[in-house]
Amino acid sequence: MSETVTGPTETPAAGTTASGATIRLENLTKSYPGNPAPAVDNVTMDIKAGETVILVGPSGCGKSTTLKMINRLIEPTSGRIRINDEDVTDMDPVKLRRKIGYAIQSSGLFPHMTVAENIALVPKMTGWSKSGVKDRVEEMLDLVGLDPREFHGRYPRQLSGGQQQRVGVARALAADPPVLLMDEPFGAVDPITRDHLQDELIRLQHELHKTIVFVTHDFDEAIKLGDRIAVLRERSHIAQFDTPEAILTNPTDDFVSGFVGAGAALKRLNLTRVRDVGIADFPTVTVEDPLQLIFDKLRDGSHNELLMLDRRNRPYKWLRRGDLMRAKGSLARAGQLVHDTVTRDATLHDALEAVLTDSGGRVAVTGRRGEFIGVVDMQTLMNSVHELLEADRLTAMEHQHDLEHLRGHQTEQELEGGGSGL
Amino acid sequence: MTPSHQAPPKGARPPGEHDVGGHAFRDEEAEPSPPSPGPPRRITWKKLVLVPAVLTVVLVATYLWITHVELDSIARNSLAGDIVEVRWWQHVRLTAISTFWVLIIAIPLGIALTRPGLKKAAPGVTVIANIGQATPAIGLLALLVIWLGIGPSTAIIGMVIYAVLPVLSNTVAGLNSIEPTLVEASRGIGMSAMGTLTKVELPLAVPLILAGVRTALVLNVGTATLATFGGGGGLGDLITSGIQTQRMPVLILGSVLTVVLALLVDWLASLVELWLTPRGLEEA
Ligand SMILES: Nc1ncnc2c1ncn2[C@@H]1O[C@H](COP(=O)(O)OP(=O)(O)OP(=O)(O)O)[C@@H](O)[C@H]1O
Ligand SMILES: [Mg+2]
């Protein structure tokens, strides 16, 4: 096994991943027996390839039913489902599902199989070679940020909730399906873990470009993850289907604005990612550097503060000038441990949170494996927030203008129509 | 602000680590711990040795006693030659064959009764199986003898009817106790109905099914003593002839051997249970 555990590998191998497929739901309806009112009523929805679409709505509005009709865990009463323009409504459901990843709340891992066996299930069923399956399992574990050596042979009950959920995602992605369906996958984990899992999903999606349909009833989660959000009311009627920006700045009606909730300006911070703002350089040293060099760097005056990285280039300690003096030259005691970092996929909201809690007014940005990339500071965040809000204001004004224009036009037409009718 | 109200500090990690973004960072770079060796062996030496040791002592004591006790000609006749050995193996065969048929009937029936199409029939079938067990075994056997005549197969049919219930009801209960979300997940990732049954449902139901089988086995060792009334032989022959001829040693020998066989079978079944229970399902 040891040959597969060399350092970070670029996963999955370029060219082997199937990126997303389009999904088209046409007049999809589901009536459960014994209930005259349909649970899902005439839903039509177009989902682009490689897009993350979030279905959000109150409990019982038919989100899960709609989602499960896509892989036909629930057979639609009427309507058609097309994936990549192929009508899959009457296809063999078992074959269909092997091309659609499926991840659910509380992971749905099989407790009697190890992590590796769980992940290997679908590739095995679709006839991958033994060695292919084995490599794939390692690759998937690596992809979801679990050390294959450590987690390979564990049983689900030996994992934390968040780790189980990661394995659930790994299993869903193992056979490289173009489409991924997720039903409140992070619903059962604590908020901090949920945040990390969301970040991971965003990173994954950056690499993989799957078509993801994701069900949640948490609007903040929807904003954070979605390229587009479908706000559903009862029976899966679509109240609004648009980008998070548009829904935040322009909810179509009271139902949607009720769902958006208060603090739309703050929520706006969830829409921009650290990668979209300036990540600044920061002087670093590593724990392996000789003490003298660190001293010199701090003393030569160009910077007041250094970031010390550990042996894997991960942020470890903030070292201020004078810290070393106070610690009497002992590196072990000097400086402040880094308590929070953000990835490039973290939202500005997360970054702001981290900056506010750190006395230094900045936060270290890290890559996939926790390695240091740069820092984001308060000033950068403030500037981008101002820009964002200003841009939104302009869009809203334009929209308002358009609407008024349209209304004016309509009234004119109505007047004219009324006139000719007389 | 009392300390008891404070949330644990964010960096709360075992010594030598601190927390960054939910990941453990080791202050001193230790290599990640080697793959966990898994839970300790389930079959401890105690389980392996204790029961057989006790049973051996009992058997040896009984043997010493029966070879030294005064036996008259009638008693000696009942135990003559290899008759005890023959009865023992008859008993074992009766138990094995009836248990085999119980498994062949009860497990597939239990599976069928949990499939969507037949779910509604489950209560009815359980009631019938209940009647099978609630009827006194001896009465059941008498009825069967009247109907089918005397012979080993009559005895075996009686035993099967009597022992189907625990396996059937445990199979149904085991399959029904599986979380519906797991079955849904299995279908959702593209397993066929058959694959879901064999790879997910049955392994998860194994502990309960085996518990039922164990009960059935012990029941069968007991009811096999009644096979003598149906002409099936077994240790029951020793017991009844001991009673009829009023020879205590014969009666005691038959009873002791039956008890030893029941305990032995139960012990073997418990080992099989441990061995077949999927490792992920064991208590942590
Ligand atoms: N198997 C079923 N039989 C009958 N009615 C059902 C069934 N499954 C769901 N329903 C009904 O269909 C409606 C939609 O259910 P669904 O599970 O899709 O809601 P949801 O939006 O996912 O809700 P939640 O957020 O609580 O998960 C509900 O009113 C529910 O009672
Ligand atoms: Mg739901």
XYZ file of C-alpha atoms and ligand atoms in Angstrom:
738
model
C 0.000 0.000 0.000
C 2.928 2.251 0.667
C 3.485 3.197 -2.961
C 0.201 5.066 -3.115
C 0.876 7.361 -0.230
C 3.382 9.699 -1.754
C 2.688 13.360 -1.106
C -0.054 15.481 -2.610
C -1.203 14.147 -5.939
C -3.212 16.157 -8.374
C -6.580 14.434 -8.140
C -8.310 13.155 -10.015
C -6.009 12.616 -12.966
C -6.741 15.236 -15.567
C -8.805 14.045 -18.501
C -10.341 11.108 -16.672
C -13.095 13.078 -14.986
C -16.504 13.328 -16.508
C -17.701 16.849 -16.031
C -21.323 17.733 -15.686
C -24.345 16.887 -17.786
C -27.429 18.957 -18.388
C -30.612 17.986 -16.565
C -34.035 18.903 -17.798
C -37.179 18.273 -15.797
C -40.339 18.578 -17.867
C -43.704 18.926 -16.150
C -42.629 16.530 -13.458
C -45.454 15.521 -11.138
C -45.644 13.073 -8.262
C -48.840 12.052 -6.499
C -48.545 9.636 -3.636
C -51.276 7.034 -3.413
C -54.060 8.000 -1.064
C -53.388 11.686 -1.369
C -55.297 13.599 -4.037
C -53.000 16.649 -3.881
C -49.663 15.944 -5.620
C -46.500 16.237 -3.511
C -44.712 17.705 -6.518
C -46.808 19.498 -9.044
C -45.719 20.125 -12.600
C -42.112 21.169 -12.086
C -40.144 22.285 -15.100
C -36.499 23.123 -14.607
C -33.411 23.415 -16.744
C -30.070 22.759 -15.140
C -26.906 23.528 -17.036
C -23.909 21.260 -17.241
C -21.415 21.866 -14.463
C -23.809 24.002 -12.487
C -24.630 23.728 -8.787
C -28.346 24.175 -8.283
C -29.789 24.365 -4.808
C -33.367 23.431 -4.047
C -34.405 25.325 -0.965
C -37.791 25.628 0.668
C -39.802 24.929 3.802
C -40.091 21.431 5.238
C -42.449 19.180 3.333
C -42.514 21.315 0.205
C -41.335 18.431 -1.947
C -37.588 19.055 -2.280
C -36.576 15.483 -1.589
C -39.339 14.109 -3.757
C -38.200 16.291 -6.644
C -34.582 15.272 -6.154
C -35.343 11.567 -5.915
C -37.304 11.696 -9.118
C -34.092 12.651 -10.918
C -32.518 9.267 -10.119
C -35.968 7.644 -10.053
C -35.768 6.475 -6.467
C -39.269 7.870 -6.693
C -41.004 7.201 -9.995
C -42.704 10.309 -11.343
C -46.449 10.083 -11.881
C -46.079 12.097 -15.054
C -43.536 14.264 -16.838
C -40.124 13.537 -18.339
C -36.533 13.653 -17.118
C -33.750 14.291 -19.584
C -30.078 14.036 -18.782
C -27.783 15.340 -21.511
C -30.845 15.416 -23.772
C -31.357 11.697 -23.299
C -34.803 10.788 -21.999
C -34.120 8.664 -18.923
C -37.706 8.457 -17.691
C -38.116 4.871 -18.873
C -34.524 3.700 -18.687
C -33.474 0.867 -16.339
C -33.263 2.736 -13.015
C -30.328 0.681 -11.747
C -28.244 1.613 -14.795
C -29.347 5.218 -14.492
C -28.352 5.465 -10.842
C -24.865 4.164 -11.466
C -24.235 7.298 -13.476
C -25.660 9.598 -10.827
C -23.890 10.140 -7.527
C -26.151 10.181 -4.506
C -25.286 11.502 -1.053
C -27.750 11.852 1.791
C -28.069 13.147 5.309
C -26.135 11.222 7.963
C -24.033 9.784 5.157
C -25.930 6.536 4.501
C -22.700 4.573 4.850
C -23.094 0.841 5.314
C -21.972 0.082 8.863
C -20.767 -3.433 8.077
C -18.349 -2.297 5.389
C -15.079 -0.474 5.855
C -14.580 2.997 4.482
C -12.729 1.523 1.516
C -15.440 -1.058 0.834
C -18.113 1.606 0.948
C -16.291 3.766 -1.553
C -15.451 0.823 -3.794
C -19.078 -0.266 -4.192
C -20.087 1.622 -7.298
C -16.808 1.300 -9.232
C -16.929 -2.449 -8.548
C -20.492 -2.698 -9.758
C -19.667 -0.847 -12.939
C -16.913 -3.303 -13.691
C -13.701 -1.479 -12.849
C -10.581 -3.598 -12.580
C -9.450 -4.583 -9.120
C -6.378 -2.378 -9.151
C -8.404 0.438 -10.697
C -10.865 0.269 -7.822
C -8.087 0.199 -5.259
C -6.373 3.258 -6.699
C -9.670 5.027 -7.002
C -10.480 4.499 -3.324
C -7.177 6.067 -2.284
C -7.718 8.889 -4.722
C -11.226 9.612 -3.456
C -10.160 9.575 0.185
C -7.404 11.977 -0.681
C -9.856 14.131 -2.612
C -12.171 14.566 0.369
C -9.254 15.307 2.671
C -8.960 12.031 4.578
C -5.615 10.294 4.902
C -6.044 6.972 3.051
C -3.578 5.209 5.324
C -5.512 6.158 8.393
C -9.088 5.771 7.233
C -8.994 3.006 4.633
C -9.775 0.120 6.978
C -11.986 1.868 9.491
C -15.652 1.142 9.958
C -18.156 4.002 9.792
C -18.824 3.874 13.528
C -15.151 4.674 14.077
C -15.526 8.016 12.277
C -16.853 11.377 13.402
C -20.025 12.677 11.792
C -18.072 15.032 9.555
C -15.689 12.295 8.455
C -18.620 10.010 7.673
C -20.107 12.726 5.552
C -16.828 13.120 3.654
C -16.767 9.397 2.976
C -20.388 9.649 1.838
C -19.358 12.274 -0.712
C -16.361 10.177 -1.747
C -18.639 7.203 -2.329
C -21.024 9.297 -4.375
C -18.172 10.526 -6.576
C -16.259 7.251 -6.816
C -17.496 6.093 -10.202
C -17.024 9.603 -11.560
C -20.673 10.329 -12.365
C -21.440 13.512 -14.288
C -24.332 14.303 -11.965
C -24.362 14.449 -8.180
C -27.557 14.559 -6.130
C -27.280 15.603 -2.505
C -30.164 15.602 -0.042
C -29.310 17.753 2.974
C -25.926 16.050 3.136
C -24.622 18.360 5.842
C -27.861 18.567 7.804
C -26.742 16.400 10.694
C -23.327 17.838 11.551
C -22.402 20.694 13.853
C -22.183 24.194 12.365
C -18.389 24.418 12.340
C -17.966 21.072 10.628
C -20.751 21.969 8.236
C -18.854 25.093 7.285
C -15.748 23.091 6.513
C -17.668 20.512 4.546
C -19.250 23.274 2.503
C -15.828 24.744 1.773
C -14.618 21.328 0.719
C -17.547 20.850 -1.595
C -16.835 24.190 -3.222
C -13.209 23.215 -3.715
C -14.212 19.846 -5.142
C -16.615 21.450 -7.531
C -13.857 23.816 -8.668
C -11.828 20.790 -9.657
C -14.558 18.530 -10.956
C -17.296 20.652 -12.552
C -20.065 18.186 -11.894
C -23.710 19.038 -12.233
C -24.863 19.156 -8.628
C -28.434 19.298 -7.408
C -28.377 20.000 -3.703
C -31.326 20.077 -1.327
C -31.257 22.131 1.850
C -33.607 24.157 3.961
C -30.808 26.448 5.091
C -30.812 29.531 2.936
C -27.308 30.551 4.005
C -26.038 27.207 2.800
C -27.874 27.787 -0.465
C -26.208 31.171 -0.952
C -22.824 29.814 -0.157
C -22.922 26.806 -2.454
C -25.275 27.621 -5.260
C -24.605 28.904 -8.742
C -28.361 29.155 -8.906
C -31.001 28.700 -6.238
C -34.534 27.461 -6.753
C -36.731 28.697 -3.924
C -39.652 26.286 -3.707
C -43.028 26.684 -2.081
C -45.575 23.932 -1.452
C -45.703 21.155 -4.005
C -42.352 22.243 -5.350
C -43.800 25.245 -7.126
C -40.833 27.392 -8.081
C -41.102 30.780 -6.437
C -37.812 32.037 -7.863
C -34.990 30.352 -9.738
C -32.016 32.632 -10.072
C -28.488 33.413 -8.954
C -27.943 34.050 -5.252
C -27.106 37.697 -6.008
C -30.392 38.213 -7.815
C -32.404 36.518 -5.111
C -30.725 38.549 -2.381
C -31.070 41.867 -4.116
C -34.314 41.184 -5.929
C -36.620 38.684 -4.263
C -39.698 38.286 -6.480
C -42.242 38.251 -3.690
C -42.837 38.177 0.049
C -42.431 34.419 0.204
C -38.908 34.643 -1.175
C -37.904 37.661 0.882
C -39.281 35.858 3.914
C -36.956 33.026 3.084
C -33.975 35.289 2.493
C -34.503 36.629 5.980
C -32.968 39.661 7.603
C -29.473 40.971 7.010
C -29.262 40.657 3.244
C -26.245 43.001 3.227
C -24.300 40.741 5.548
C -25.386 37.681 3.624
C -23.903 39.328 0.576
C -20.537 38.525 2.171
C -21.312 34.877 1.638
C -21.385 35.383 -2.090
C -17.812 36.423 -2.580
C -14.891 34.196 -1.970
C -11.459 34.886 -0.702
C -10.068 33.915 -4.101
C -11.912 36.904 -5.608
C -10.210 39.508 -3.427
C -6.565 40.417 -3.184
C -4.514 37.851 -1.319
C -1.383 39.610 -0.114
C 2.081 38.192 0.408
C 3.443 37.952 3.891
C 6.986 37.363 5.069
C 7.468 33.863 6.364
C 10.053 31.712 8.052
C 9.870 28.018 8.751
C 10.430 26.136 11.956
C 13.550 24.694 10.409
C 15.199 28.056 9.795
C 18.070 28.811 12.132
C 17.193 31.107 15.002
C 19.712 33.663 13.841
C 18.018 34.061 10.481
C 14.656 34.624 12.138
C 16.195 37.201 14.443
C 17.781 39.012 11.542
C 14.596 39.017 9.516
C 12.640 40.518 12.386
C 15.334 43.038 13.184
C 16.239 44.321 9.765
C 13.212 46.541 9.944
C 11.236 45.788 6.821
C 8.504 43.939 8.710
C 7.189 43.942 12.234
C 5.800 40.508 12.022
C 6.581 37.139 10.498
C 4.519 34.076 9.935
C 6.249 30.910 10.953
C 5.361 27.849 8.930
C 5.656 24.281 10.081
C 7.499 21.585 8.187
C 4.622 21.096 5.797
C 4.443 24.802 5.036
C 1.333 25.268 7.087
C 0.861 28.457 9.112
C 2.015 27.788 12.621
C 2.778 30.928 14.617
C 2.679 34.664 14.289
C 5.992 36.122 15.453
C 6.141 39.809 16.337
C 9.266 41.802 16.836
C 10.192 41.465 20.475
C 8.431 38.138 20.901
C 11.710 36.313 20.709
C 13.285 38.639 23.238
C 10.461 38.119 25.653
C 10.650 34.354 25.236
C 14.375 34.582 25.941
C 15.237 33.225 22.555
C 13.128 30.085 22.844
C 11.225 29.511 19.636
C 8.948 27.043 21.340
C 7.544 29.710 23.630
C 7.659 32.745 21.373
C 4.780 34.103 19.355
C 1.129 33.247 19.027
C -0.250 30.044 17.573
C -2.307 30.496 14.445
C -5.845 29.668 15.498
C -7.819 30.110 12.366
C -7.082 29.996 8.686
C -9.304 30.224 5.634
C -9.037 28.549 2.266
C -9.351 30.351 -1.035
C -12.889 29.023 -1.253
C -13.968 30.447 2.070
C -16.505 33.235 1.886
C -15.702 36.787 2.855
C -18.043 36.187 5.740
C -15.737 33.478 7.098
C -12.685 35.615 6.408
C -14.175 38.602 8.200
C -15.023 36.410 11.140
C -11.467 35.125 11.272
C -9.972 38.595 10.936
C -12.190 39.989 13.675
C -11.204 37.281 16.102
C -7.488 37.651 15.430
C -5.855 40.552 17.206
C -3.554 41.223 14.281
C -6.350 42.094 11.873
C -5.503 39.533 9.206
C -5.950 35.881 8.471
C -3.721 33.363 6.724
C -5.057 31.825 3.527
C -4.189 28.187 2.953
C -4.390 25.733 0.090
C -5.777 22.214 -0.075
C -3.372 20.628 2.321
C -3.215 23.546 4.648
C -0.127 25.047 3.022
C 0.330 28.794 3.282
C -0.679 30.924 0.292
C -0.945 34.485 1.601
C -2.958 36.669 3.918
C -6.117 38.731 3.712
C -6.396 41.762 5.952
C -9.148 43.990 7.228
C -8.494 46.749 4.716
C -8.838 44.436 1.729
C -12.093 43.064 3.109
C -13.555 46.510 3.788
C -12.725 47.684 0.307
C -14.286 44.699 -1.380
C -17.429 44.901 0.714
C -17.881 48.536 -0.248
C -17.381 47.692 -3.892
C -19.874 44.853 -3.670
C -22.573 46.878 -2.030
C -22.085 49.721 -4.466
C -22.351 47.343 -7.415
C -25.496 45.799 -5.991
C -27.044 49.189 -5.496
C -26.410 50.040 -9.125
C -27.878 46.747 -10.351
C -30.915 47.194 -8.190
C -31.422 50.717 -9.507
C -31.100 49.502 -13.060
C -33.552 46.729 -12.385
C -35.974 49.166 -10.820
C -35.601 51.378 -13.823
C -36.266 48.502 -16.198
C -39.307 47.473 -14.224
C -40.744 50.969 -14.236
C -40.044 51.203 -17.902
C -41.799 47.894 -18.481
C -44.772 48.870 -16.344
C -45.064 52.180 -18.118
C -45.005 50.335 -21.395
C -47.641 47.877 -20.229
C -49.996 50.601 -18.995
C -49.603 52.358 -22.291
C -50.478 49.206 -24.154
C -53.413 48.471 -21.885
C -54.695 51.995 -22.360
C -54.322 51.666 -26.084
C -55.965 48.233 -26.055
C -58.790 49.531 -23.912
C -59.155 52.458 -26.225
C -59.526 50.380 -29.354
C -61.959 48.050 -27.582
C -64.416 50.874 -27.084
C -18.495 34.685 33.460
C -18.046 31.445 35.339
C -15.562 29.040 33.906
C -18.204 26.331 33.724
C -20.094 28.392 31.184
C -17.166 28.860 28.883
C -17.119 26.889 25.710
C -14.006 24.765 25.431
C -11.198 26.841 23.950
C -11.034 26.625 20.212
C -7.621 25.097 20.265
C -8.669 22.300 22.612
C -6.690 19.376 21.262
C -4.624 16.704 22.820
C -1.226 17.859 24.020
C 1.192 18.318 21.175
C -1.504 19.489 18.773
C -3.354 22.628 18.016
C -6.400 23.263 15.930
C -6.410 25.157 12.668
C -9.588 25.240 10.659
C -10.813 22.064 12.214
C -7.693 20.106 11.362
C -5.328 18.851 13.961
C -1.898 20.323 13.538
C 0.850 18.565 15.313
C 3.226 20.909 17.039
C 5.834 18.208 16.948
C 5.588 16.580 13.567
C 4.658 13.044 14.372
C 3.914 10.684 11.533
C 0.229 9.905 11.219
C -0.619 6.968 13.416
C -0.431 3.623 11.628
C -3.719 2.072 10.523
C -5.665 1.187 13.622
C -5.350 -2.505 14.409
C -9.128 -2.748 14.653
C -11.110 -4.009 17.584
C -9.550 -6.754 19.685
C -10.214 -10.391 18.851
C -13.792 -11.258 19.583
C -13.312 -14.920 20.359
C -11.525 -14.861 23.677
C -9.878 -17.939 25.130
C -12.481 -17.921 27.887
C -15.297 -18.351 25.412
C -13.332 -21.050 23.628
C -12.360 -23.098 26.649
C -14.834 -22.624 29.476
C -17.936 -24.430 28.187
C -16.120 -27.422 26.626
C -14.076 -27.832 29.804
C -17.173 -27.960 31.996
C -18.929 -30.315 29.580
C -15.895 -32.633 29.486
C -15.833 -32.792 33.270
C -19.554 -33.655 33.341
C -19.110 -36.330 30.670
C -16.126 -37.903 32.384
C -17.930 -37.919 35.722
C -21.009 -39.522 34.167
C -18.844 -42.130 32.457
C -17.030 -43.038 35.667
C -20.299 -43.230 37.490
C -22.107 -45.395 34.930
C -19.198 -47.834 34.652
C -18.961 -48.265 38.414
C -22.590 -48.274 39.448
C -24.321 -51.624 39.946
C -26.473 -52.379 36.899
C -28.921 -55.239 36.691
C -29.463 -57.162 33.468
C -32.367 -54.988 32.285
C -30.390 -51.812 32.684
C -27.325 -53.408 31.129
C -29.456 -54.526 28.248
C -30.685 -50.978 27.620
C -27.095 -49.779 27.414
C -25.635 -52.806 25.696
C -23.085 -52.584 22.915
C -22.777 -49.233 21.222
C -26.417 -48.373 21.807
C -25.620 -45.150 23.669
C -23.362 -43.983 20.874
C -25.974 -44.840 18.263
C -28.660 -42.909 20.154
C -26.325 -39.928 20.555
C -25.596 -39.759 16.858
C -29.249 -40.286 16.003
C -30.038 -37.345 18.189
C -27.373 -35.219 16.549
C -28.645 -36.189 13.109
C -32.256 -35.391 14.026
C -31.209 -31.993 15.311
C -29.027 -31.221 12.309
C -31.572 -32.289 9.715
C -34.481 -30.490 11.324
C -32.416 -27.335 11.791
C -31.369 -27.535 8.155
C -35.004 -27.606 7.057
C -35.897 -24.831 9.467
C -33.244 -22.625 7.855
C -34.301 -23.594 4.328
C -37.900 -22.709 5.099
C -37.762 -19.867 7.588
C -35.052 -17.599 6.144
C -36.370 -17.389 2.563
C -39.893 -17.054 3.937
C -38.743 -14.261 6.248
C -37.048 -12.511 3.334
C -40.139 -12.854 1.180
C -42.338 -11.467 3.924
C -40.290 -8.264 4.079
C -40.410 -7.596 0.316
C -42.851 -4.869 -0.717
C -45.273 -7.241 -2.437
C -45.742 -9.638 0.472
C -45.363 -7.283 3.411
C -49.065 -7.419 4.083
C -48.978 -11.196 4.505
C -46.389 -11.040 7.286
C -48.759 -10.792 10.286
C -50.871 -13.700 9.045
C -47.899 -15.989 8.499
C -46.469 -15.094 11.891
C -49.760 -16.082 13.499
C -49.618 -19.485 11.793
C -46.009 -19.987 12.882
C -47.056 -19.003 16.380
C -49.699 -21.703 16.420
C -47.003 -24.177 15.382
C -45.005 -23.316 18.434
C -47.844 -22.799 20.867
C -49.175 -26.317 20.286
C -47.617 -28.709 22.802
C -44.861 -30.505 20.945
C -46.022 -33.920 22.044
C -49.554 -33.247 20.822
C -48.225 -32.016 17.507
C -46.180 -35.170 17.166
C -49.152 -37.363 18.027
C -51.233 -35.677 15.348
C -48.462 -36.129 12.790
C -48.041 -39.797 13.672
C -51.767 -40.322 13.124
C -51.513 -38.530 9.835
C -48.157 -39.709 8.456
C -47.411 -42.864 10.391
C -44.371 -43.693 12.463
C -40.782 -42.940 11.323
C -37.882 -40.534 11.544
C -39.286 -38.189 8.911
C -42.454 -37.717 10.947
C -40.352 -36.749 13.919
C -38.337 -34.337 11.817
C -41.434 -32.692 10.368
C -42.742 -32.166 13.881
C -39.477 -30.608 14.998
C -39.359 -28.312 11.980
C -42.873 -27.022 12.554
C -41.995 -26.434 16.153
C -38.764 -24.507 15.507
C -39.646 -22.441 12.440
C -41.072 -19.584 14.442
C -37.956 -18.198 16.167
C -35.974 -18.132 12.946
C -38.820 -16.728 10.913
C -39.729 -13.990 13.339
C -36.085 -13.054 13.889
C -35.439 -12.904 10.151
C -38.435 -10.628 9.676
C -37.462 -8.505 12.670
C -33.829 -8.326 11.572
C -34.721 -7.181 8.080
C -37.347 -4.736 9.292
C -35.021 -3.162 11.826
C -32.640 -1.942 9.119
C -32.805 1.796 8.713
C -34.865 2.594 5.626
C -32.319 5.276 4.695
C -29.648 2.590 4.309
C -31.785 0.610 1.924
C -32.575 3.796 0.073
C -28.902 4.727 -0.060
C -28.145 1.303 -1.457
C -30.733 1.657 -4.201
C -29.684 5.269 -4.703
C -26.095 4.417 -5.520
C -27.266 1.894 -8.081
C -27.475 -1.490 -6.389
C -30.105 -3.846 -7.726
C -32.816 -5.217 -5.457
C -30.871 -8.493 -5.223
C -27.590 -6.707 -4.506
C -29.253 -4.656 -1.793
C -30.613 -7.812 -0.199
C -27.394 -9.821 -0.257
C -24.847 -7.074 0.323
C -26.701 -4.777 2.682
C -29.872 -6.164 4.201
C -28.858 -9.730 5.039
C -25.430 -8.853 6.505
C -27.083 -6.229 8.677
C -29.747 -8.703 9.801
C -27.225 -11.475 10.510
C -26.994 -10.935 14.280
C -30.743 -11.257 14.781
C -31.156 -14.140 12.335
C -28.363 -16.066 14.028
C -29.889 -15.467 17.426
C -33.056 -17.052 16.074
C -31.106 -19.986 14.654
C -29.427 -20.536 17.986
C -32.768 -20.635 19.737
C -34.091 -23.058 17.140
C -31.086 -25.341 17.551
C -31.494 -25.603 21.288
C -35.234 -26.121 20.888
C -34.529 -28.888 18.414
C -32.165 -30.717 20.756
C -34.995 -30.646 23.283
C -37.803 -31.705 20.972
C -35.629 -34.411 19.459
C -36.068 -36.307 22.743
C -39.733 -36.646 21.757
C -38.798 -38.221 18.433
C -38.838 -41.564 20.198
C -42.663 -41.386 20.287
C -42.676 -40.985 16.506
C -40.190 -43.792 16.086
C -37.298 -41.447 15.410
C -34.839 -42.820 17.957
C -32.354 -40.494 19.650
C -31.533 -39.961 23.302
C -35.259 -39.888 24.012
C -35.157 -43.689 23.604
C -32.821 -43.949 26.586
C -35.000 -41.696 28.673
C -38.257 -43.477 27.902
C -36.821 -46.943 28.364
C -35.349 -45.760 31.650
C -38.795 -44.629 32.714
C -40.618 -47.704 31.435
C -38.222 -50.133 33.077
C -37.807 -47.931 36.112
C -34.025 -48.020 35.793
C -32.748 -44.719 37.127
C -29.198 -44.907 35.742
C -30.527 -45.279 32.183
C -32.881 -42.358 32.622
C -30.160 -40.181 34.131
C -27.659 -41.046 31.421
C -30.149 -40.107 28.696
C -30.997 -36.822 30.388
C -27.401 -35.836 31.096
C -26.392 -36.535 27.502
C -29.304 -34.447 26.205
C -28.345 -31.532 28.401
C -24.698 -31.821 27.395
C -25.657 -31.896 23.725
C -27.892 -28.845 24.116
C -25.133 -26.869 25.842
C -22.561 -28.002 23.302
C -24.765 -26.983 20.382
C -25.489 -23.643 22.011
C -21.787 -23.067 22.528
C -20.958 -23.941 18.920
C -23.742 -21.658 17.712
C -22.423 -18.809 19.834
C -19.023 -19.208 18.192
C -20.591 -19.181 14.738
C -22.548 -16.097 15.740
C -19.369 -14.275 16.720
C -17.607 -15.417 13.620
C -20.366 -14.432 11.179
C -21.353 -11.103 12.698
C -19.902 -8.408 10.419
C -17.032 -6.672 12.153
C -18.407 -3.182 11.641
C -21.477 -4.089 13.668
C -19.717 -5.068 16.851
C -19.987 -2.919 19.885
C -17.126 -0.495 20.082
N -43.723 7.862 0.687
C -44.617 8.859 0.831
N -45.938 8.600 0.865
C -46.826 9.580 0.997
N -46.526 10.891 1.101
C -45.227 11.225 1.069
C -44.194 10.225 0.935
N -42.995 10.852 0.941
C -43.260 12.160 1.069
N -44.596 12.402 1.137
C -45.236 13.715 1.256
O -44.807 14.517 0.196
C -44.552 15.838 0.622
C -43.142 16.252 0.225
O -42.213 15.461 0.915
P -40.653 15.660 0.763
O -39.990 14.586 1.529
O -40.327 15.768 -0.677
O -40.449 17.064 1.462
P -39.102 17.882 1.704
O -39.255 19.178 1.026
O -37.924 17.067 1.352
O -39.157 18.114 3.255
P -37.975 18.138 4.347
O -37.313 19.453 4.248
O -38.719 17.998 5.635
O -37.087 16.974 4.044
C -44.774 15.865 2.120
O -46.028 16.458 2.361
C -44.803 14.426 2.521
O -45.712 14.217 3.557
Mg -36.328 16.085 2.485
